[in-house]
Amino acid sequence: GQQLNQSPQSMFIQEGEDVSMNCTSSSIFNTWLWYKQDPGEGPVLLIALYKAGELTSNGRLTAQFGITRKDSFLNISASIPSDVGIYFCAGLSLVGNQFYFGTGTSLTVIP
Amino acid sequence: DGGITQSPKYLFRKEGQNVTLSCEQNLNHDAMYWYRQDPGQGLRLIYYSQIVNDFQKGDIAEGYSVSREKKESFPLTVTSAQKNPTAFYLCASSIGRTGQGKQFFGSGTQLSVL
């Protein structure tokens, strides 16, 4: 099965800094989702993207659907301690109609 | 509250034993999914179901079985044939048939081998 390339694998930042992470795929996707997961819990949906080039915000989070439809980006502005967790991207493949997930970006925010 | 409920939260399996993980949703979603999560890895699809009485194998279905007798329920059985069952198991659902909507997740079941 396909897994998406997500980077960076981990990030350690100071509170108040901005964060950027991205996902890339060798295949074209028509939907990108971004999730946050706390330890021992299920992922929580943050942002959904449905069109190439689409830019969508949810509070301090902004995500973009790449023009090539093979990548997506998530930015977090002015990070706070509760942003700590693992962020996953998920892409919907046109073949087989399944979601595929990135390997996650672990975010640590230092107060 | 509407949502997806997984139980139990923690489960222990003895050698040669089958165990069943429960997943119930009251969101009236058509599609349901089971994923396995190992440390440092993304989610891998075990089985999915688009409608009642129908389900399809995902990428890692060997050693697992499912049923979909009711729209709101999609239990997963980890059989004795699954030699490395220790993992975090996540159930998800989406509003339409596979791929037509956002996926929402339950809070997971941690399965460990005694």
Coordinates of N, CA and C in Angstrom, one line a residue:
Chain A
G1 N 0.8 -1.2 0.0 CA 0.0 0.0 0.0 C 0.8 1.2 0.0
Q2 N 0.3 2.3 -0.4 CA 1.0 3.6 -0.6 C 1.0 4.3 0.7
Q3 N 2.2 4.9 1.1 CA 2.3 5.8 2.2 C 2.8 7.1 1.7
L4 N 2.4 8.2 2.2 CA 2.8 9.5 1.8 C 4.1 9.9 2.5
N5 N 4.9 10.7 1.8 CA 6.1 11.2 2.4 C 5.8 12.5 3.1
Q6 N 5.9 12.5 4.4 CA 5.6 13.6 5.2 C 6.9 14.1 5.9
S7 N 7.1 15.4 5.9 CA 8.3 16.0 6.5 C 8.0 17.4 7.1
P8 N 8.7 17.7 8.2 CA 9.8 16.9 8.8 C 9.2 15.8 9.7
Q9 N 10.0 14.9 10.1 CA 9.5 13.8 10.9 C 9.2 14.3 12.3
S10 N 10.0 15.3 12.8 CA 9.8 15.9 14.1 C 10.3 17.3 14.1
M11 N 9.7 18.1 15.0 CA 10.0 19.5 15.1 C 10.0 19.9 16.6
F12 N 11.0 20.7 17.0 CA 11.1 21.2 18.4 C 11.2 22.7 18.2
I13 N 10.2 23.4 18.7 CA 10.1 24.9 18.4 C 9.8 25.6 19.7
Q14 N 10.1 26.9 19.7 CA 9.8 27.8 20.8 C 8.3 28.2 20.7
E15 N 7.6 28.4 21.8 CA 6.3 28.9 21.8 C 6.3 30.3 21.1
G16 N 5.3 30.4 20.2 CA 5.2 31.7 19.5 C 5.7 31.6 18.0
E17 N 6.5 30.6 17.8 CA 7.1 30.4 16.4 C 6.0 29.8 15.5
D18 N 6.3 30.0 14.2 CA 5.4 29.4 13.2 C 6.0 28.1 12.8
V19 N 5.1 27.2 12.3 CA 5.4 25.8 11.9 C 5.0 25.5 10.5
S20 N 5.8 24.8 9.8 CA 5.4 24.4 8.4 C 5.7 22.9 8.3
M21 N 4.8 22.2 7.7 CA 5.1 20.8 7.4 C 4.4 20.5 6.0
N22 N 4.9 19.4 5.4 CA 4.3 19.1 4.1 C 4.2 17.6 3.8
C23 N 3.4 17.2 2.9 CA 3.2 15.9 2.4 C 3.3 15.8 0.9
T24 N 4.0 14.8 0.4 CA 4.1 14.6 -1.0 C 3.8 13.2 -1.4
S25 N 3.3 13.0 -2.6 CA 2.9 11.7 -3.1 C 3.4 11.6 -4.5
S26 N 3.6 10.3 -5.0 CA 3.9 10.1 -6.4 C 2.6 10.0 -7.2
S27 N 1.5 10.0 -6.5 CA 0.2 9.8 -7.2 C -0.6 11.1 -7.0
I28 N -1.6 11.3 -7.9 CA -2.5 12.4 -7.8 C -3.6 12.1 -6.8
F29 N -3.9 13.1 -5.9 CA -5.0 12.9 -5.0 C -6.1 14.0 -5.3
N30 N -7.3 13.7 -5.0 CA -8.4 14.7 -5.2 C -8.9 15.2 -3.9
T31 N -8.4 14.7 -2.8 CA -8.8 15.2 -1.5 C -7.5 15.1 -0.6
W32 N -7.3 16.1 0.2 CA -6.2 16.1 1.2 C -6.9 16.4 2.5
L33 N -6.5 15.7 3.6 CA -7.0 15.9 4.9 C -5.8 16.1 5.8
W34 N -5.9 16.9 6.8 CA -4.9 17.1 7.9 C -5.5 16.8 9.2
Y35 N -4.8 15.9 10.0 CA -5.3 15.5 11.3 C -4.2 15.8 12.4
K36 N -4.7 15.9 13.6 CA -3.8 16.0 14.8 C -4.2 14.9 15.7
Q37 N -3.1 14.2 16.2 CA -3.3 13.1 17.1 C -2.6 13.3 18.4
D38 N -3.3 13.1 19.5 CA -2.6 13.2 20.8 C -2.3 11.7 21.2
P39 N -1.3 11.5 22.1 CA -0.9 10.1 22.5 C -2.1 9.3 23.0
G40 N -2.3 8.1 22.5 CA -3.3 7.2 22.9 C -4.7 7.6 22.5
E41 N -4.8 8.5 21.6 CA -6.2 9.0 21.1 C -6.2 8.8 19.6
G42 N -7.5 9.0 19.1 CA -7.7 8.9 17.7 C -7.3 10.3 17.0
P43 N -7.0 10.3 15.8 CA -6.8 11.6 15.1 C -8.0 12.4 15.0
V44 N -7.8 13.7 15.1 CA -8.9 14.7 15.0 C -8.7 15.5 13.7
L45 N -9.8 15.6 12.9 CA -9.7 16.3 11.7 C -9.5 17.8 11.9
L46 N -8.5 18.4 11.2 CA -8.2 19.8 11.3 C -8.8 20.5 10.1
I47 N -8.4 20.1 8.9 CA -8.7 20.8 7.7 C -8.9 19.8 6.6
A48 N -9.8 20.1 5.7 CA -10.1 19.3 4.5 C -9.9 20.1 3.3
L49 N -9.3 19.6 2.2 CA -9.0 20.3 1.0 C -9.5 19.5 -0.2
Y50 N -10.2 20.2 -1.1 CA -10.9 19.4 -2.2 C -10.5 19.9 -3.6
K51 N -9.8 21.0 -3.7 CA -9.5 21.5 -5.1 C -8.0 21.9 -5.1
A52 N -7.4 21.6 -6.3 CA -6.0 22.0 -6.5 C -5.9 23.5 -6.3
G53 N -4.9 23.9 -5.5 CA -4.6 25.4 -5.3 C -5.4 25.9 -4.1
E54 N -6.3 25.1 -3.6 CA -7.2 25.6 -2.5 C -6.4 25.9 -1.3
L55 N -6.7 27.1 -0.6 CA -6.0 27.5 0.6 C -7.1 27.6 1.6
T56 N -7.0 26.9 2.7 CA -8.1 26.9 3.8 C -7.5 27.1 5.1
S57 N -8.2 27.9 5.9 CA -7.7 28.2 7.3 C -8.7 27.7 8.3
N58 N -8.1 27.4 9.5 CA -8.9 27.0 10.7 C -8.2 27.6 11.9
G59 N -8.6 28.8 12.2 CA -7.9 29.5 13.3 C -6.5 29.8 12.9
R60 N -5.5 29.3 13.7 CA -4.1 29.6 13.4 C -3.5 28.6 12.4
L61 N -4.4 27.7 11.9 CA -3.9 26.7 11.0 C -4.3 27.1 9.6
T62 N -3.4 26.9 8.6 CA -3.7 27.1 7.2 C -3.1 26.0 6.4
A63 N -3.9 25.4 5.5 CA -3.4 24.3 4.7 C -3.7 24.6 3.2
Q64 N -2.8 24.1 2.4 CA -3.0 24.3 0.9 C -2.9 23.0 0.2
F65 N -3.7 22.9 -0.8 CA -3.8 21.8 -1.8 C -2.8 22.1 -2.9
G66 N -1.8 21.4 -3.1 CA -0.8 21.8 -4.1 C -1.3 21.7 -5.5
I67 N -0.8 22.6 -6.4 CA -1.3 22.8 -7.7 C -1.1 21.5 -8.5
T68 N 0.0 20.7 -8.3 CA 0.2 19.5 -9.0 C -0.7 18.4 -8.5
R69 N -1.4 18.6 -7.4 CA -2.3 17.6 -6.8 C -1.5 16.4 -6.1
K70 N -0.2 16.6 -6.0 CA 0.6 15.6 -5.5 C 1.2 16.0 -4.1
D71 N 0.8 17.2 -3.6 CA 1.3 17.6 -2.4 C 0.4 18.5 -1.6
S72 N 0.7 18.7 -0.3 CA -0.1 19.6 0.5 C 0.7 20.1 1.6
F73 N 0.4 21.3 2.1 CA 1.2 21.9 3.2 C 0.3 22.3 4.3
L74 N 0.8 22.3 5.5 CA 0.1 22.8 6.7 C 1.0 23.7 7.4
N75 N 0.5 24.9 7.8 CA 1.2 25.9 8.5 C 0.4 26.2 9.8
I76 N 1.2 26.3 10.9 CA 0.6 26.7 12.2 C 1.3 28.0 12.6
S77 N 0.5 29.0 12.8 CA 1.1 30.3 13.2 C 1.1 30.5 14.7
A78 N 2.1 31.2 15.3 CA 2.1 31.6 16.7 C 1.8 30.4 17.6
S79 N 2.7 29.3 17.5 CA 2.4 28.1 18.2 C 2.3 28.3 19.7
I80 N 1.4 27.4 20.3 CA 1.2 27.4 21.7 C 1.4 26.0 22.3
P81 N 1.6 25.8 23.6 CA 1.9 24.5 24.1 C 0.8 23.4 23.7
S82 N -0.4 23.8 23.6 CA -1.4 22.7 23.3 C -1.4 22.3 21.8
D83 N -0.5 22.9 21.0 CA -0.3 22.4 19.6 C 0.5 21.1 19.6
V84 N 1.1 20.8 20.7 CA 1.9 19.6 20.8 C 1.1 18.3 20.4
G85 N 1.7 17.5 19.6 CA 1.1 16.3 19.1 C 1.7 15.8 17.8
I86 N 1.0 14.8 17.2 CA 1.5 14.3 15.9 C 0.5 14.7 14.9
Y87 N 1.0 15.3 13.8 CA 0.1 15.8 12.7 C 0.3 14.8 11.5
F88 N -0.9 14.4 11.0 CA -0.9 13.5 9.9 C -1.6 14.1 8.7
C89 N -1.0 13.8 7.5 CA -1.8 14.2 6.3 C -2.4 12.9 5.8
A90 N -3.5 13.0 5.0 CA -4.1 11.9 4.4 C -4.6 12.4 3.0
G91 N -4.3 11.5 2.0 CA -4.7 11.8 0.6 C -5.7 10.7 0.1
L92 N -6.7 11.2 -0.7 CA -7.6 10.2 -1.3 C -7.1 9.9 -2.7
S93 N -6.8 8.6 -2.9 CA -6.3 8.2 -4.2 C -7.5 8.0 -5.1
L94 N -7.2 8.4 -6.4 CA -8.2 8.2 -7.4 C -8.4 6.8 -7.8
V95 N -7.3 6.0 -7.6 CA -7.3 4.6 -7.9 C -7.7 3.8 -6.6
G96 N -8.8 3.1 -6.6 CA -9.1 2.3 -5.4 C -9.9 3.1 -4.4
N97 N -10.0 4.4 -4.6 CA -10.8 5.2 -3.7 C -10.5 5.0 -2.2
Q98 N -9.3 4.9 -1.9 CA -8.9 4.8 -0.5 C -8.1 6.0 0.0
F99 N -8.1 6.2 1.3 CA -7.3 7.2 1.9 C -5.9 6.6 2.2
Y100 N -4.8 7.4 2.0 CA -3.5 7.0 2.4 C -2.9 8.0 3.3
F101 N -2.1 7.6 4.3 CA -1.7 8.4 5.3 C -0.2 8.7 5.3
G102 N 0.2 9.9 5.7 CA 1.6 10.2 5.9 C 2.1 9.5 7.2
T103 N 3.4 9.6 7.4 CA 4.0 8.9 8.6 C 4.0 9.8 9.8
G104 N 3.5 11.0 9.6 CA 3.3 11.9 10.8 C 4.5 12.9 11.1
T105 N 4.2 14.0 11.6 CA 5.2 15.0 12.1 C 4.9 15.2 13.6
S106 N 5.9 14.9 14.4 CA 5.8 15.1 15.8 C 6.2 16.5 16.2
L107 N 5.3 17.2 16.8 CA 5.6 18.6 17.1 C 5.7 18.8 18.6
T108 N 6.8 19.4 19.1 CA 7.0 19.7 20.5 C 7.2 21.2 20.6
V109 N 6.4 21.8 21.4 CA 6.5 23.3 21.6 C 7.1 23.6 23.0
I110 N 8.1 24.3 23.0 CA 8.8 24.6 24.3 C 8.4 25.9 24.8
P111 N 7.8 25.9 26.0 CA 7.3 27.2 26.6 C 8.4 28.2 26.8
Chain B
D1 N -24.3 12.6 22.5 CA -23.3 13.1 21.6 C -23.1 12.2 20.4
G2 N -23.0 12.7 19.2 CA -22.7 11.9 18.0 C -21.2 11.6 17.9
G3 N -20.9 10.4 17.5 CA -19.5 10.1 17.3 C -19.2 8.6 17.1
I4 N -18.0 8.3 17.2 CA -17.5 6.9 17.0 C -17.0 6.4 18.3
T5 N -17.5 5.2 18.8 CA -17.1 4.7 20.0 C -16.4 3.4 19.8
Q6 N -15.1 3.3 20.3 CA -14.4 2.1 20.3 C -14.2 1.5 21.7
S7 N -14.3 0.2 21.7 CA -14.1 -0.5 23.0 C -13.5 -1.8 22.8
P8 N -12.8 -2.3 23.8 CA -12.3 -1.6 25.0 C -11.2 -0.6 24.6
K9 N -10.7 0.2 25.6 CA -9.6 1.0 25.3 C -8.3 0.3 25.3
Y10 N -8.2 -0.7 26.2 CA -7.0 -1.6 26.3 C -7.5 -3.1 26.2
L11 N -6.7 -3.9 25.5 CA -7.1 -5.3 25.3 C -5.8 -6.1 25.3
F12 N -5.9 -7.3 26.0 CA -4.7 -8.1 26.0 C -5.1 -9.5 25.4
R13 N -4.2 -10.0 24.6 CA -4.5 -11.3 23.9 C -3.5 -12.3 24.4
K14 N -4.0 -13.5 24.6 CA -3.2 -14.6 24.9 C -2.8 -15.3 23.6
E15 N -1.7 -16.1 23.7 CA -1.3 -16.9 22.5 C -2.4 -17.8 22.0
G16 N -2.7 -17.7 20.7 CA -3.7 -18.6 20.1 C -5.1 -18.2 20.3
Q17 N -5.3 -17.0 20.8 CA -6.7 -16.5 21.1 C -7.2 -15.5 20.1
N18 N -8.4 -15.6 19.8 CA -9.1 -14.6 18.9 C -9.6 -13.5 19.8
V19 N -9.5 -12.2 19.4 CA -10.1 -11.2 20.2 C -10.9 -10.3 19.2
T20 N -11.9 -9.7 19.8 CA -12.8 -8.8 18.9 C -12.8 -7.4 19.5
L21 N -12.5 -6.4 18.6 CA -12.6 -5.0 18.9 C -13.9 -4.4 18.4
S22 N -14.5 -3.6 19.3 CA -15.8 -3.1 18.9 C -15.7 -1.7 18.3
C23 N -16.5 -1.4 17.3 CA -16.6 0.0 16.8 C -18.1 0.3 16.5
E24 N -18.6 1.3 17.1 CA -20.0 1.7 16.9 C -20.0 3.2 16.6
Q25 N -20.9 3.6 15.6 CA -21.0 5.0 15.2 C -22.5 5.4 15.1
N26 N -22.8 6.5 15.6 CA -24.2 7.0 15.5 C -24.3 8.3 14.7
L27 N -23.4 8.3 13.7 CA -23.3 9.5 12.8 C -24.1 9.2 11.5
N28 N -24.7 8.0 11.4 CA -25.4 7.6 10.2 C -24.5 7.6 9.0
H29 N -23.2 7.3 9.2 CA -22.3 7.2 8.1 C -22.4 5.9 7.4
D30 N -22.2 5.9 6.1 CA -22.3 4.7 5.3 C -21.0 3.8 5.4
A31 N -19.9 4.5 5.3 CA -18.6 3.8 5.2 C -17.9 3.8 6.5
M32 N -17.3 2.6 6.8 CA -16.5 2.4 8.0 C -15.2 1.7 7.7
Y33 N -14.2 2.0 8.5 CA -12.8 1.5 8.2 C -12.1 1.1 9.5
W34 N -11.2 0.1 9.3 CA -10.3 -0.2 10.4 C -8.8 0.0 9.9
Y35 N -8.1 0.7 10.8 CA -6.7 0.9 10.6 C -5.8 0.4 11.7
R36 N -4.6 0.1 11.4 CA -3.6 -0.3 12.4 C -2.5 0.7 12.4
Q37 N -2.1 1.1 13.6 CA -1.1 2.1 13.8 C 0.0 1.5 14.6
D38 N 1.3 1.5 14.1 CA 2.5 1.1 14.8 C 3.3 2.3 15.1
P39 N 4.1 2.3 16.1 CA 4.9 3.5 16.5 C 5.7 4.0 15.4
G40 N 5.6 5.3 15.1 CA 6.5 5.9 14.1 C 6.0 5.7 12.7
Q41 N 4.8 5.1 12.5 CA 4.3 4.8 11.2 C 3.0 5.4 11.0
G42 N 2.6 5.6 9.7 CA 1.3 6.1 9.4 C 0.3 5.0 9.6
L43 N -1.0 5.3 9.3 CA -2.1 4.4 9.5 C -2.1 3.4 8.3
R44 N -2.3 2.2 8.5 CA -2.4 1.2 7.4 C -3.8 0.6 7.5
L45 N -4.5 0.5 6.3 CA -5.8 0.0 6.2 C -5.9 -1.5 6.3
I46 N -6.8 -1.9 7.2 CA -7.0 -3.4 7.4 C -8.2 -3.8 6.5
Y47 N -9.4 -3.3 6.8 CA -10.6 -3.6 6.1 C -11.4 -2.3 6.0
Y48 N -12.3 -2.2 5.0 CA -13.3 -1.2 5.0 C -14.6 -1.7 4.4
S49 N -15.7 -0.9 4.8 CA -17.0 -1.3 4.4 C -17.7 -0.1 3.9
Q50 N -18.4 -0.3 2.7 CA -19.1 0.9 2.1 C -20.6 0.8 2.5
I51 N -21.1 -0.4 2.6 CA -22.5 -0.5 3.0 C -22.7 -1.8 3.8
V52 N -23.8 -1.9 4.4 CA -24.1 -3.1 5.2 C -23.9 -4.4 4.4
N53 N -23.4 -5.4 5.1 CA -23.2 -6.7 4.5 C -22.2 -6.7 3.3
D54 N -21.4 -5.7 3.3 CA -20.3 -5.7 2.3 C -19.0 -5.1 2.9
F55 N -17.9 -5.7 2.6 CA -16.6 -5.2 3.1 C -15.5 -5.6 2.2
Q56 N -14.4 -4.9 2.2 CA -13.3 -5.1 1.3 C -12.0 -5.2 2.1
K57 N -11.1 -6.0 1.6 CA -9.8 -6.1 2.3 C -9.0 -4.8 2.0
G58 N -8.2 -4.4 3.0 CA -7.3 -3.3 2.8 C -5.9 -3.8 2.5
D59 N -4.9 -3.1 2.9 CA -3.5 -3.5 2.5 C -3.0 -4.6 3.4
I60 N -3.5 -4.7 4.7 CA -2.9 -5.7 5.6 C -4.0 -6.5 6.3
A61 N -4.9 -7.1 5.5 CA -6.0 -7.8 6.0 C -5.7 -9.2 6.6
E62 N -4.6 -9.8 6.3 CA -4.2 -11.1 6.7 C -4.2 -11.2 8.2
G63 N -4.9 -12.2 8.8 CA -5.0 -12.4 10.2 C -6.1 -11.6 10.9
Y64 N -6.9 -10.9 10.1 CA -8.0 -10.2 10.6 C -9.3 -10.6 9.9
S65 N -10.5 -10.4 10.6 CA -11.7 -10.5 9.9 C -12.7 -9.5 10.5
V66 N -13.7 -9.2 9.7 CA -14.7 -8.2 10.0 C -16.1 -8.6 9.7
S67 N -17.1 -7.9 10.2 CA -18.5 -8.1 9.7 C -19.2 -6.8 9.7
R68 N -20.2 -6.7 8.9 CA -21.0 -5.4 8.9 C -22.5 -5.8 8.8
E69 N -23.0 -6.3 9.9 CA -24.4 -6.7 9.9 C -25.4 -5.5 10.1
K70 N -24.8 -4.5 10.7 CA -25.6 -3.3 11.0 C -24.9 -2.0 10.5
K71 N -25.6 -1.0 10.1 CA -24.9 0.2 9.6 C -24.0 0.8 10.6
E72 N -24.4 0.8 11.9 CA -23.7 1.5 12.9 C -22.6 0.7 13.5
S73 N -22.4 -0.6 13.2 CA -21.4 -1.4 13.8 C -20.5 -2.1 12.9
F74 N -19.2 -2.1 13.2 CA -18.2 -2.7 12.3 C -17.1 -3.4 13.2
P75 N -17.4 -4.5 13.8 CA -16.4 -5.1 14.7 C -15.2 -5.8 13.9
L76 N -14.0 -5.7 14.6 CA -12.8 -6.3 14.0 C -12.4 -7.4 14.9
T77 N -12.1 -8.6 14.3 CA -11.6 -9.8 15.0 C -10.1 -9.9 14.6
V78 N -9.3 -10.0 15.6 CA -7.9 -10.3 15.4 C -7.7 -11.7 15.7
T79 N -7.4 -12.5 14.7 CA -7.4 -14.0 14.9 C -6.0 -14.4 15.3
S80 N -5.9 -15.7 15.7 CA -4.6 -16.3 16.1 C -3.6 -16.3 14.9
A81 N -4.1 -16.2 13.7 CA -3.2 -16.2 12.6 C -2.4 -14.9 12.4
Q82 N -2.8 -13.9 13.2 CA -2.1 -12.6 13.2 C -1.0 -12.7 14.2
K83 N 0.3 -12.9 13.7 CA 1.4 -13.2 14.5 C 2.0 -12.0 15.3
N84 N 1.7 -10.8 14.8 CA 2.2 -9.6 15.4 C 1.1 -8.6 15.7
P85 N 0.2 -9.0 16.6 CA -1.0 -8.1 16.7 C -0.9 -6.9 17.6
T86 N 0.3 -6.8 18.3 CA 0.4 -5.6 19.2 C 0.5 -4.3 18.4
A87 N -0.5 -3.5 18.6 CA -0.6 -2.2 17.8 C -1.8 -1.4 18.4
F88 N -1.9 -0.2 17.9 CA -3.0 0.7 18.2 C -4.0 0.6 17.1
Y89 N -5.3 0.2 17.3 CA -6.2 0.0 16.3 C -7.2 1.2 16.3
L90 N -7.5 1.7 15.1 CA -8.3 2.9 15.0 C -9.5 2.5 14.0
C91 N -10.7 2.9 14.4 CA -11.9 2.7 13.6 C -12.2 4.1 13.1
A92 N -12.7 4.2 11.9 CA -13.1 5.5 11.3 C -14.4 5.3 10.5
S93 N -15.1 6.4 10.2 CA -16.3 6.4 9.4 C -16.3 7.6 8.5
S94 N -17.0 7.5 7.4 CA -17.2 8.7 6.6 C -18.6 8.7 6.0
I95 N -19.1 9.9 5.7 CA -20.5 10.1 5.4 C -21.1 9.4 4.2
G96 N -20.2 9.3 3.2 CA -20.7 8.7 1.9 C -20.0 7.4 1.7
R97 N -20.1 6.9 0.5 CA -19.4 5.7 0.1 C -17.9 6.1 0.2
T98 N -17.1 5.0 0.1 CA -15.6 5.2 0.3 C -15.1 6.4 -0.5
G99 N -14.5 7.3 0.2 CA -13.8 8.4 -0.5 C -14.6 9.6 -0.8
Q100 N -15.9 9.6 -0.5 CA -16.8 10.7 -0.8 C -16.8 11.7 0.3
G101 N -16.2 11.5 1.4 CA -16.3 12.4 2.6 C -15.1 12.3 3.5
K102 N -15.1 13.2 4.5 CA -14.1 13.3 5.4 C -14.2 12.0 6.3
Q103 N -13.0 11.6 6.8 CA -13.0 10.5 7.7 C -12.9 11.0 9.1
F104 N -13.7 10.4 10.0 CA -13.7 10.7 11.4 C -13.3 9.5 12.2
F105 N -12.5 9.7 13.3 CA -11.9 8.5 14.0 C -12.5 8.4 15.4
G106 N -12.5 7.1 15.8 CA -12.7 6.8 17.2 C -11.4 7.1 18.0
S107 N -11.5 6.8 19.3 CA -10.4 7.1 20.2 C -9.4 5.9 20.3
G108 N -9.6 4.8 19.6 CA -8.6 3.8 19.5 C -8.7 2.7 20.6
T109 N -8.1 1.5 20.2 CA -7.9 0.4 21.1 C -6.5 0.0 21.1
Q110 N -5.8 -0.1 22.2 CA -4.5 -0.6 22.3 C -4.5 -2.1 22.6
L111 N -4.0 -2.9 21.6 CA -4.0 -4.3 21.8 C -2.6 -4.8 22.1
S112 N -2.4 -5.6 23.1 CA -1.1 -6.1 23.5 C -1.2 -7.6 23.7
V113 N -0.1 -8.3 23.5 CA 0.0 -9.7 23.6 C 0.6 -10.1 24.9
L114 N 0.0 -11.0 25.7 CA 0.5 -11.4 27.0 C 1.6 -12.4 26.8

